[in-house]
XYZ file of C-alpha atoms in Angstrom:
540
model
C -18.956 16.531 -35.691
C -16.984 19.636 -36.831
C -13.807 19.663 -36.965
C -10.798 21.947 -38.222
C -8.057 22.468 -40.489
C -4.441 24.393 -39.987
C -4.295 26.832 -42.911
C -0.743 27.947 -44.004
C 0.689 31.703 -44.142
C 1.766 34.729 -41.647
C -0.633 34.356 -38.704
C -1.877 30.432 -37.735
C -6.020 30.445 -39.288
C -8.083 27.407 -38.427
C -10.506 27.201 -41.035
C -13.901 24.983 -40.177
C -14.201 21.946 -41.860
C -17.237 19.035 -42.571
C -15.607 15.714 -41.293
C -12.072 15.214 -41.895
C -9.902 15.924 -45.027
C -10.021 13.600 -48.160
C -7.306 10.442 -47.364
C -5.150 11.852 -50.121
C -5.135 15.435 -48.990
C -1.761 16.973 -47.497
C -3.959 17.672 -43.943
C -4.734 14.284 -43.082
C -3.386 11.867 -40.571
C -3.834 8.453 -40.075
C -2.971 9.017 -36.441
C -5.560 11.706 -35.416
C -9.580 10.953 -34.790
C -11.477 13.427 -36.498
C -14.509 13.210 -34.103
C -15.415 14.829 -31.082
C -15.727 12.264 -28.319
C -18.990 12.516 -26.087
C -19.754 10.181 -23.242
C -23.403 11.022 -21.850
C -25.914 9.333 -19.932
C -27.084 7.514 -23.091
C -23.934 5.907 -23.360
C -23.473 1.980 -22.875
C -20.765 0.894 -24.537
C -17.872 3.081 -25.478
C -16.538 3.226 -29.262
C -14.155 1.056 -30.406
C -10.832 3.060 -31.338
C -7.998 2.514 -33.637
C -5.152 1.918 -31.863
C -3.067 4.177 -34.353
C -4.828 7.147 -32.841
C -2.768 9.311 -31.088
C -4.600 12.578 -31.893
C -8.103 13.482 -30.963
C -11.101 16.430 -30.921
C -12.970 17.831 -28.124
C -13.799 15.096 -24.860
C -17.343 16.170 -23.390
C -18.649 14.324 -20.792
C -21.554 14.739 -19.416
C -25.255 13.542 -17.439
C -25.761 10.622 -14.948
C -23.067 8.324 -16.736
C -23.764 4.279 -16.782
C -20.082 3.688 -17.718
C -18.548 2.545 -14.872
C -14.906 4.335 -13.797
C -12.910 1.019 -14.558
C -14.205 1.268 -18.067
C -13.386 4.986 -18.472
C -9.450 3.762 -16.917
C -9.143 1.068 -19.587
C -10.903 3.379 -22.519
C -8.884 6.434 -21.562
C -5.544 5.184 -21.181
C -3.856 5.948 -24.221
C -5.876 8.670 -25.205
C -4.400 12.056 -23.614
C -3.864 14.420 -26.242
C -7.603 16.396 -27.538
C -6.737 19.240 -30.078
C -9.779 20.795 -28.686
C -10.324 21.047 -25.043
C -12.038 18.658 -22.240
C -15.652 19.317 -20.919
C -17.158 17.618 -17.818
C -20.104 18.719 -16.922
C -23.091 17.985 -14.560
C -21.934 14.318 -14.131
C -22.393 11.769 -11.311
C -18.240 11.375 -11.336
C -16.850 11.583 -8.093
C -13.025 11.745 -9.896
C -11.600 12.334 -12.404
C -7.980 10.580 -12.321
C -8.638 8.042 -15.274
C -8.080 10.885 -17.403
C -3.716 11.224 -18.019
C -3.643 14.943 -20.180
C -1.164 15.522 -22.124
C -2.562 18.430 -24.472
C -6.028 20.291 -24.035
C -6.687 23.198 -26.699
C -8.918 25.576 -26.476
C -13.067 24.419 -26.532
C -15.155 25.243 -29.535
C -17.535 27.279 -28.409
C -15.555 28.262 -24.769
C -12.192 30.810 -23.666
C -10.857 27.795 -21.580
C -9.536 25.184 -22.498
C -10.608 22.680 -19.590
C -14.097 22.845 -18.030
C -15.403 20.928 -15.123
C -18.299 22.524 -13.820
C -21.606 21.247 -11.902
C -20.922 17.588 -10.949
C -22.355 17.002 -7.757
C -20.560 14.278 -6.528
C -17.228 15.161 -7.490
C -14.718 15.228 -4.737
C -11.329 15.216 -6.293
C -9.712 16.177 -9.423
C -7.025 13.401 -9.504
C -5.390 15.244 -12.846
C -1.391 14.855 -12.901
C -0.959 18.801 -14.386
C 2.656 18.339 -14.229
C 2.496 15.537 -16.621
C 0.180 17.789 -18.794
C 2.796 19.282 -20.740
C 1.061 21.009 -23.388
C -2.050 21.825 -20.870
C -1.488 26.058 -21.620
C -4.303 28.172 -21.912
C -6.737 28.458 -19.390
C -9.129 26.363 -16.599
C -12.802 26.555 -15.078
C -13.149 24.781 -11.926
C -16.852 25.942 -11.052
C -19.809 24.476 -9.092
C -18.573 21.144 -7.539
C -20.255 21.541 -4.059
C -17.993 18.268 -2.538
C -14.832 19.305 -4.298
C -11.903 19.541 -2.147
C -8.941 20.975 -4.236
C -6.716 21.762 -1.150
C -4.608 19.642 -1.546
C -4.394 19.757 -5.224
C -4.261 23.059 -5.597
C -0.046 23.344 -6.211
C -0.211 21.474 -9.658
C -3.484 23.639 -10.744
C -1.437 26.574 -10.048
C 1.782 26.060 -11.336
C 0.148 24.889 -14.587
C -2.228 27.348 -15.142
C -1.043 30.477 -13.278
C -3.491 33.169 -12.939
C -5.111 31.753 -16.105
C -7.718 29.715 -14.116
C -11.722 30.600 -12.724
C -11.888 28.218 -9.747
C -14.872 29.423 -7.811
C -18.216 28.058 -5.582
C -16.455 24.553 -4.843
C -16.172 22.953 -1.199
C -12.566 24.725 -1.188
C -11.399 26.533 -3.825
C -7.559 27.189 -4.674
C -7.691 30.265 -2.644
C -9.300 33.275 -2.272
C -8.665 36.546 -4.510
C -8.026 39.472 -2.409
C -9.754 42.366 -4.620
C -9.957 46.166 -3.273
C -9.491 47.390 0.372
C -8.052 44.509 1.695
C -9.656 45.555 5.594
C -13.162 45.765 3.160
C -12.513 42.736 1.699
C -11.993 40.873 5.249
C -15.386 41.371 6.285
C -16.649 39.213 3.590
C -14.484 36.062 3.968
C -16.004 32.790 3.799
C -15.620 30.439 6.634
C -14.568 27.715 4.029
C -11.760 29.866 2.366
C -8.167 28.419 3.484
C -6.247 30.349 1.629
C -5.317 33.890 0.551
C -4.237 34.297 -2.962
C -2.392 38.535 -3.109
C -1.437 40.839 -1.236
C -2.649 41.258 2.232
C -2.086 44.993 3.656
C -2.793 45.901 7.502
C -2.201 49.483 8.579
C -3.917 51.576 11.232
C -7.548 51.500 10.164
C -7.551 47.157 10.193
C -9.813 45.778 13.257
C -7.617 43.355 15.735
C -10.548 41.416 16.668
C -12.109 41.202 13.240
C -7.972 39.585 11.796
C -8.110 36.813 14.620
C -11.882 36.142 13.699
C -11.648 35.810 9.815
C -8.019 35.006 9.425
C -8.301 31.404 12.033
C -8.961 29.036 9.286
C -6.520 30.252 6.512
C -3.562 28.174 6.556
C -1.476 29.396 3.350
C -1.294 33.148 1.909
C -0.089 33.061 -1.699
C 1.291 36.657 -2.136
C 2.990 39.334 0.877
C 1.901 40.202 3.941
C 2.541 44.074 4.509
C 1.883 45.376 8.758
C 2.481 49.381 8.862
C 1.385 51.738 10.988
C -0.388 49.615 13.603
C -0.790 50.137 17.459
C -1.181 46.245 17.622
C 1.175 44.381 20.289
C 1.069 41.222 18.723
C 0.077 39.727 14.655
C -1.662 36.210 16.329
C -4.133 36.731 13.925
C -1.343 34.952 11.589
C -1.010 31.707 14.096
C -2.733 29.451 12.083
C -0.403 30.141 8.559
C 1.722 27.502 7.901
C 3.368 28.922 4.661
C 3.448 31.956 2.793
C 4.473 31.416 -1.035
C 5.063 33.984 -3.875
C 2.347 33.431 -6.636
C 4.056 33.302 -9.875
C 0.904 34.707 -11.304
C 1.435 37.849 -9.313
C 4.853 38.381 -10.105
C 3.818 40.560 -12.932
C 2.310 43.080 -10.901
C 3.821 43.230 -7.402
C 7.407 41.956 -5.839
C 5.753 39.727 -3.175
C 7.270 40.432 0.550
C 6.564 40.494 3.849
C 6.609 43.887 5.106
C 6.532 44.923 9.004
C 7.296 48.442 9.682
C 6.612 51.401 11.791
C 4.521 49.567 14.718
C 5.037 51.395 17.622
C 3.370 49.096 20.224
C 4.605 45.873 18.449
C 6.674 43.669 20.954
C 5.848 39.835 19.154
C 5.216 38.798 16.325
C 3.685 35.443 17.862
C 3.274 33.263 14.281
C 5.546 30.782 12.705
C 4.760 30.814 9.402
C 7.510 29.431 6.781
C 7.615 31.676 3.811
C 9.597 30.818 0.199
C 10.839 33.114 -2.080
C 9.713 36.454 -0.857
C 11.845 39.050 0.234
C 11.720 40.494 3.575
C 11.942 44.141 5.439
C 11.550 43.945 9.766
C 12.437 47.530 11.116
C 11.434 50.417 12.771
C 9.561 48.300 15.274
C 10.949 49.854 18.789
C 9.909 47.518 21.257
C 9.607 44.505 18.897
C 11.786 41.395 19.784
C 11.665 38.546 17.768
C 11.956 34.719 18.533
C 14.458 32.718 16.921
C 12.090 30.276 15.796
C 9.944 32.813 14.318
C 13.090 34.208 12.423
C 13.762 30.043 11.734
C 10.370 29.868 10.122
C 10.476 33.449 8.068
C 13.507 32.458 6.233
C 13.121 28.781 5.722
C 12.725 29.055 2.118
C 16.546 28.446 0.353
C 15.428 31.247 -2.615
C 14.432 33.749 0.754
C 15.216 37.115 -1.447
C 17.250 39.308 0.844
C 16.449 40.036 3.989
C 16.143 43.653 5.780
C 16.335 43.478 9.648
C 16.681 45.494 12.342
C 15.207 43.627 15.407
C 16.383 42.141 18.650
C 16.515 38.201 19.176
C 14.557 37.239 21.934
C 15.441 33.252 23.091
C 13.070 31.881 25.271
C 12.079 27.996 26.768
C 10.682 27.163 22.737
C 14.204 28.123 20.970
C 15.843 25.483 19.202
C 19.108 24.003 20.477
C 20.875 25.167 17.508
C 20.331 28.800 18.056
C 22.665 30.338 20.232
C 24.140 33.671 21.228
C 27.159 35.316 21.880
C 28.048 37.104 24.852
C 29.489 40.486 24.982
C 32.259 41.643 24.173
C 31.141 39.463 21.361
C 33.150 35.842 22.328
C 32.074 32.740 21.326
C 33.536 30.461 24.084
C 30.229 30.598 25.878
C 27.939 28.777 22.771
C 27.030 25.534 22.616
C 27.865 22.806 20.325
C 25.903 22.354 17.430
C 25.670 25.926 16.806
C 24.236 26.417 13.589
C 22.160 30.206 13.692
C 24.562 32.435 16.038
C 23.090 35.697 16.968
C 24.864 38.725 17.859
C 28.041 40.455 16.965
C 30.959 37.890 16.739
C 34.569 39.011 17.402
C 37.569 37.489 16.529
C 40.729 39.035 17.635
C 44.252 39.045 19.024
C 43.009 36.968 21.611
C 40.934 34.260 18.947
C 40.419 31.394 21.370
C 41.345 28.628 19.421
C 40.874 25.803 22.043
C 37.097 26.470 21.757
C 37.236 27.404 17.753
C 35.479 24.289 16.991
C 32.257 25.539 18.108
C 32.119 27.325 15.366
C 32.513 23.707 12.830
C 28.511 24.055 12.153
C 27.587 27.568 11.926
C 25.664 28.339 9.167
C 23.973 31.838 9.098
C 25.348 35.195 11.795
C 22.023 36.938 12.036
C 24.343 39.935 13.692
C 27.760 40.822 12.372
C 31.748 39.194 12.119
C 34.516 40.993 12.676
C 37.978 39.424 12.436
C 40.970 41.645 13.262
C 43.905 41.619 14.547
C 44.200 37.740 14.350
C 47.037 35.454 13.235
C 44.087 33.604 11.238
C 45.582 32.334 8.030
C 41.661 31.069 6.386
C 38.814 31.020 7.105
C 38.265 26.922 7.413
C 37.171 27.613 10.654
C 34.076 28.006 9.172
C 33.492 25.613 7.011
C 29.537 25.597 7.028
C 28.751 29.334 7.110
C 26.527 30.668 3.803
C 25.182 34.136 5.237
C 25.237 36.764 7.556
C 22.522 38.407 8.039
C 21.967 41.954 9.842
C 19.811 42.408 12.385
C 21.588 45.862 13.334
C 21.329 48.738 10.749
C 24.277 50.779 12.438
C 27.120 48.418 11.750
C 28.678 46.767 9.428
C 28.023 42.913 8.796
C 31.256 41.612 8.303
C 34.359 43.296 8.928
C 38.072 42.257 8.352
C 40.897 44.119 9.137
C 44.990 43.863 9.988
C 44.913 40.395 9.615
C 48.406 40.080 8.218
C 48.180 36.245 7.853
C 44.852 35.778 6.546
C 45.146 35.049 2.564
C 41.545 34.107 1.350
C 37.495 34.824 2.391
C 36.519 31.299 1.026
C 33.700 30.589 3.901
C 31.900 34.016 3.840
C 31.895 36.204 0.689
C 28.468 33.840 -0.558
C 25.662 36.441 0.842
C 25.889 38.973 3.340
C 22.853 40.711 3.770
C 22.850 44.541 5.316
C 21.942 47.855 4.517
C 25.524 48.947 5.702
C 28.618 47.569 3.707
C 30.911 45.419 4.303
C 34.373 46.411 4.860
C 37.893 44.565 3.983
C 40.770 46.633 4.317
C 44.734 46.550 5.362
C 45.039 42.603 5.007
C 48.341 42.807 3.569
C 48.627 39.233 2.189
C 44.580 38.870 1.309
C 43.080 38.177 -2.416
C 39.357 39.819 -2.459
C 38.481 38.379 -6.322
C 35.985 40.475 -8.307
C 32.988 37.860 -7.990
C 33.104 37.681 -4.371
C 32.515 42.103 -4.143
C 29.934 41.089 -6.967
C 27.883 38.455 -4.521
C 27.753 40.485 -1.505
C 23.933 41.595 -1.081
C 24.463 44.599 0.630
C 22.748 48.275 0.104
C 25.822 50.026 0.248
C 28.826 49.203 -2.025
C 31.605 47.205 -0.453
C 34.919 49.503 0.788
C 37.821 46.858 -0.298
C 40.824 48.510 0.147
C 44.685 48.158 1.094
C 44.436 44.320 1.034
C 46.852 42.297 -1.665
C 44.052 42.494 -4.225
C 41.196 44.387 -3.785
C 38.248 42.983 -5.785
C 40.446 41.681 -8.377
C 42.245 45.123 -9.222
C 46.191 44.200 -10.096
C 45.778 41.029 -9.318
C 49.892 39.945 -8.321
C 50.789 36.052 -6.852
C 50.514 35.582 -3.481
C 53.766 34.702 -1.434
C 53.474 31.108 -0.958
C 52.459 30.304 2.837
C 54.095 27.012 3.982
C 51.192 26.391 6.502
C 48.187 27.296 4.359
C 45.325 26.113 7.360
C 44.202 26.959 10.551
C 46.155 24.306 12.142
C 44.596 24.140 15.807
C 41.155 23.473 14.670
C 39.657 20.395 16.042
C 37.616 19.132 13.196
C 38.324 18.673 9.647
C 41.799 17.944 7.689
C 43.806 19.908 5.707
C 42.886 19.228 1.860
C 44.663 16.769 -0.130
C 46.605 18.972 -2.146
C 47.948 20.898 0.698
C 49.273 17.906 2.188
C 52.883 16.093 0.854
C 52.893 12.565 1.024
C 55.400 10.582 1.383
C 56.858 7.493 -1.514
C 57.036 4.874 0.988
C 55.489 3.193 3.843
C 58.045 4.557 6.244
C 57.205 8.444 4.801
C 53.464 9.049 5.117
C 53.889 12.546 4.378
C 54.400 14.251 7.954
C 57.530 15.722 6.630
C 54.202 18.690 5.085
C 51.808 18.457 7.127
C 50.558 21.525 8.591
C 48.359 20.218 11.391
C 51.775 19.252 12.975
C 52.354 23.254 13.198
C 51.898 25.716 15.201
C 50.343 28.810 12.938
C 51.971 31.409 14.880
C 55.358 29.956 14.215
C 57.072 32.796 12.314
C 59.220 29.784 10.654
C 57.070 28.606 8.018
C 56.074 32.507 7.110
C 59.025 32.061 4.549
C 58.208 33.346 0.993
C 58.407 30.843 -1.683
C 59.069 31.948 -5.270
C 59.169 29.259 -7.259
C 55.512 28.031 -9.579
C 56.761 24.533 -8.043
C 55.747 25.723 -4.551
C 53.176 28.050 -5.208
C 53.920 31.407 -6.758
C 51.877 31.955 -10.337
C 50.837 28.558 -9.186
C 48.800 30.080 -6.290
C 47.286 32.227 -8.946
C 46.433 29.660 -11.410
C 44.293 27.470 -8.470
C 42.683 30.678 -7.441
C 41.189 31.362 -10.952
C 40.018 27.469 -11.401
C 38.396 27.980 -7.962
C 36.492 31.303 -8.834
C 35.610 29.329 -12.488
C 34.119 26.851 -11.168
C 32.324 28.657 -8.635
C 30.948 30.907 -11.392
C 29.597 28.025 -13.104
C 28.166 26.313 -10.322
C 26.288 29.710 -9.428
C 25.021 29.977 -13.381
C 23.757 26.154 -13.436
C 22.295 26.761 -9.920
């Protein structure tokens, strides 16, 4: 068998060799098998293999094999790394999981460097990819009529990105959109479940043709743009369970899912759960969406940022943790358990702190916040919320204003999504730190102004606030720190407290000066907080 040689300088040169290097020659290794291994139909018993080994040629397999698969599981399982690629071809294998790759280069005489092609019986792959660490290069999955990769498909892809051929078997990884996508339709095959690109419907796409071709696909790997359609509905997208951005795309195209300028749209009647694709909903005038179809579009945690301008339609299928405000925007009406609130929540002079613990598990505001006017001193109240997300282009998503009391945003500067910006101004005793203007996802720039600090411009101590919390909140304690405890049994530390306060009482407003009590102190714990934030965000 041939076999090859690494030959120093500028550019890497394998040079052909007859049989391996002399013993006492600077290219050989006592751990690597100079030989191509072939199993065929002719084979009976399988060669007998230094266990020193660890490196080896081309694998080919191939014909009606005698070698039963326990054999090839015994023979195969310390063998995993072939400096020259893996062939199986036109076998009577029906897996191929005794195999356990570690490294497959390139084939002699082939551009991939893995080839299974033409084994009639083969139904599954059984490959760990993701323990095939030096597997780069390329695949060819081609002409397995009973091969089922569907459910294999993730660890193909991930490995070999869009280096990979994987066509004509039972169900392939996908199918490649190419061209006119409402051409390309037309010609689907019955057996394809999934879409690999991007899938574009505008005006000329046929309604009945969608729901016809598109009721087996179950997974679209790339975005979904709808512009320009009279349809009422998009149930041609019931049966999609996920929609994914291809990594292999990334290079070409932003995947998103795009639904725009649909005059006649009302629903969008599909539930598909999408991950890491970013999303634009507007200019749909009649279109009201379903919270669970909004609970299903941004189920992904790395959903890219999200463009909305819809109304929320609940209905007898909503989840019991949706729930909306009334108007004037008051949140004594919601339901426990709260965790997606939808519309425009206000918190004012008349804050309603009896029924503030309602708002314990919110999580995301698809609508706005506004907070003014309050006595609020934090924002514990909210100790769950992550985003707030617009579903209105005309107003701002979060807005805080002449809050004299309130001294941090701790709860809700992590992502606020919006064209419009958000605005913090005239909270005379409020620190807005540079990172959290940074975060902020919005189109337009933040307006911070008139506040103690204003994104981290002339940054000055804060007066120290005896009664740091909320203190008529129903769940949660105040944190440890904030909390003096007593030396003794008698003295359990009421004597600091602040739950035993009211947080209107002007009494405990009293400025503090000293770094004992707060002062520079107050300063210090702010910059370890925003530190540590920073560095949780850059590990994340």
């Amino acid at each position: 068998m041939d076999t090859w040689m690494v030959v120093p300088g500028a550019d890497t040169v394998y040079e052909k060799l007859e049989g391996p290097p002399p013993t006492d020659s600077v290219e050989f290794s006592p751990s690597t098998y100079y030989y191509d291994i072939v199993i065929d139909e002719s084979t009976v018993t399988l060669p007998e293999l230094n266990p020193e080994h660890r490196f080896y040629q081309a694998l080919y397999i191939t014909g009606n094999l005698k070698i039963t698969p326990r054999e090839l599981t015994v023979f195969f399982k310390n063998l995993d790394f072939f400096t020259h690629g893996v062939r199986i071809h036109n076998t009577n294998l029906e897996s191929l999981s005794f195999l356990h790759l570690v490294n497959a280069d390139p084939l002699d005489d082939s551009p991939y460097f893995i080839e299974i092609t033409n084994n009639s019986r083969l139904t599954s792959i059984g490959i760990d990819f993701s323990y095939c660490s030096h597997c780069y290069g390329s695949i060819l999955i081609d002409q397995n009529p009973k091969l089922d990769l569907r459910s294999e498909c993730d660890g193909i892809m991930a490995r070999y990105k869009n280096n990979r051929m994987i066509t004509n078997n039972l169900y392939d990884c996908g199918c490649t959109v190419k061209g006119n996508f409402n051409q390309f339709i037309s010609t689907l095959s019955p057996n394809c479940w999934m879409l690999v690109g991007n899938i574009t419907i505008d005006q000329n796409s046929d309604y009945d043709l969608l729901q016809e071709k598109l009721k087996n696909i179950t997974r679209i790997n790339g975005g979904i743009s709808v512009i320009n359609t009279n349809f009422v509905d998009l149930s041609f997208f019931r049966s999609i369970q996920t929609i994914d951005a291809d990594s292999s795309y990334k290079a070409s195209y932003v995947s998103a899912i795009l639904i725009q300028n649909n005059k006649n749209l009302t629903s969008l009647k599909f539930q598909a759960k999408q991950n890491g694709l970013s999303i634009t909903i507007r200019d749909n005038p009649k279109l009201c969406v379903a919270p669970q179809e909004l609970d299903a579009l941004f189920y992904g945690d790395d959903t890219q940022k999200g463009d909305l301008d819809v109304g929320v339609c609940f209905d007898e299928q909503s989840p019991s943790y949706w729930c909306q405000v009334s108007e004037p925007g008051y949140f004594s009406n919601i339901s426990d358990g709260c965790v997606n609130l939808v519309g425009h929540l206000l918190l004012d002079k008349n804050f309603d702190f009896d029924n503030s613990f309602k708002l314990f598990d919110v999580q995301t505001i698809y609508g706005s916040l506004t907070i003014t006017n309050t006595s609020l001193r934090t924002f514990s109240i909210f100790p769950h919320l992550g985003t707030i997300r617009s579903i209105d282009s005309s107003k701002s998503p979060l807005y805080v204003s002449n809050n004299d009391k309130l001294q941090d945003l701790d709860t809700v500067w992590r992502k606020v999504e919006s064209d419009q910006a958000v605005i913090i101004e005239n909270n005379s005793n409020l620190i807005t730190p540079e990172l959290y203007c940074a975060l902020w996802r919005t189109k337009q720039k933040a307006i911070v102004k008139n506040n103690w600090s204003n994104c981290g411009d002339n940054y000055k101590a804060q007066n120290f606030d005896k009664s740091p919390l909320n203190i008529d909140v129903f769940y949660g304690l105040p944190k440890f720190l904030d909390v003096s405890h007593g030396s003794n049994p008698d003295d359990s530390g009421m004597q600091n407290n602040p739950w035993d306060r009211n947080s209107t009482d002007v009494d405990y407003e009293t400025p503090e000066t000293s770094t004992e009590n707060g002062g520079s102190g107050i300063f210090g714990f702010h910059v370890l907080y925003l530190l540590t934030v920073f560095e949780f965000l850059l590990i994340g």
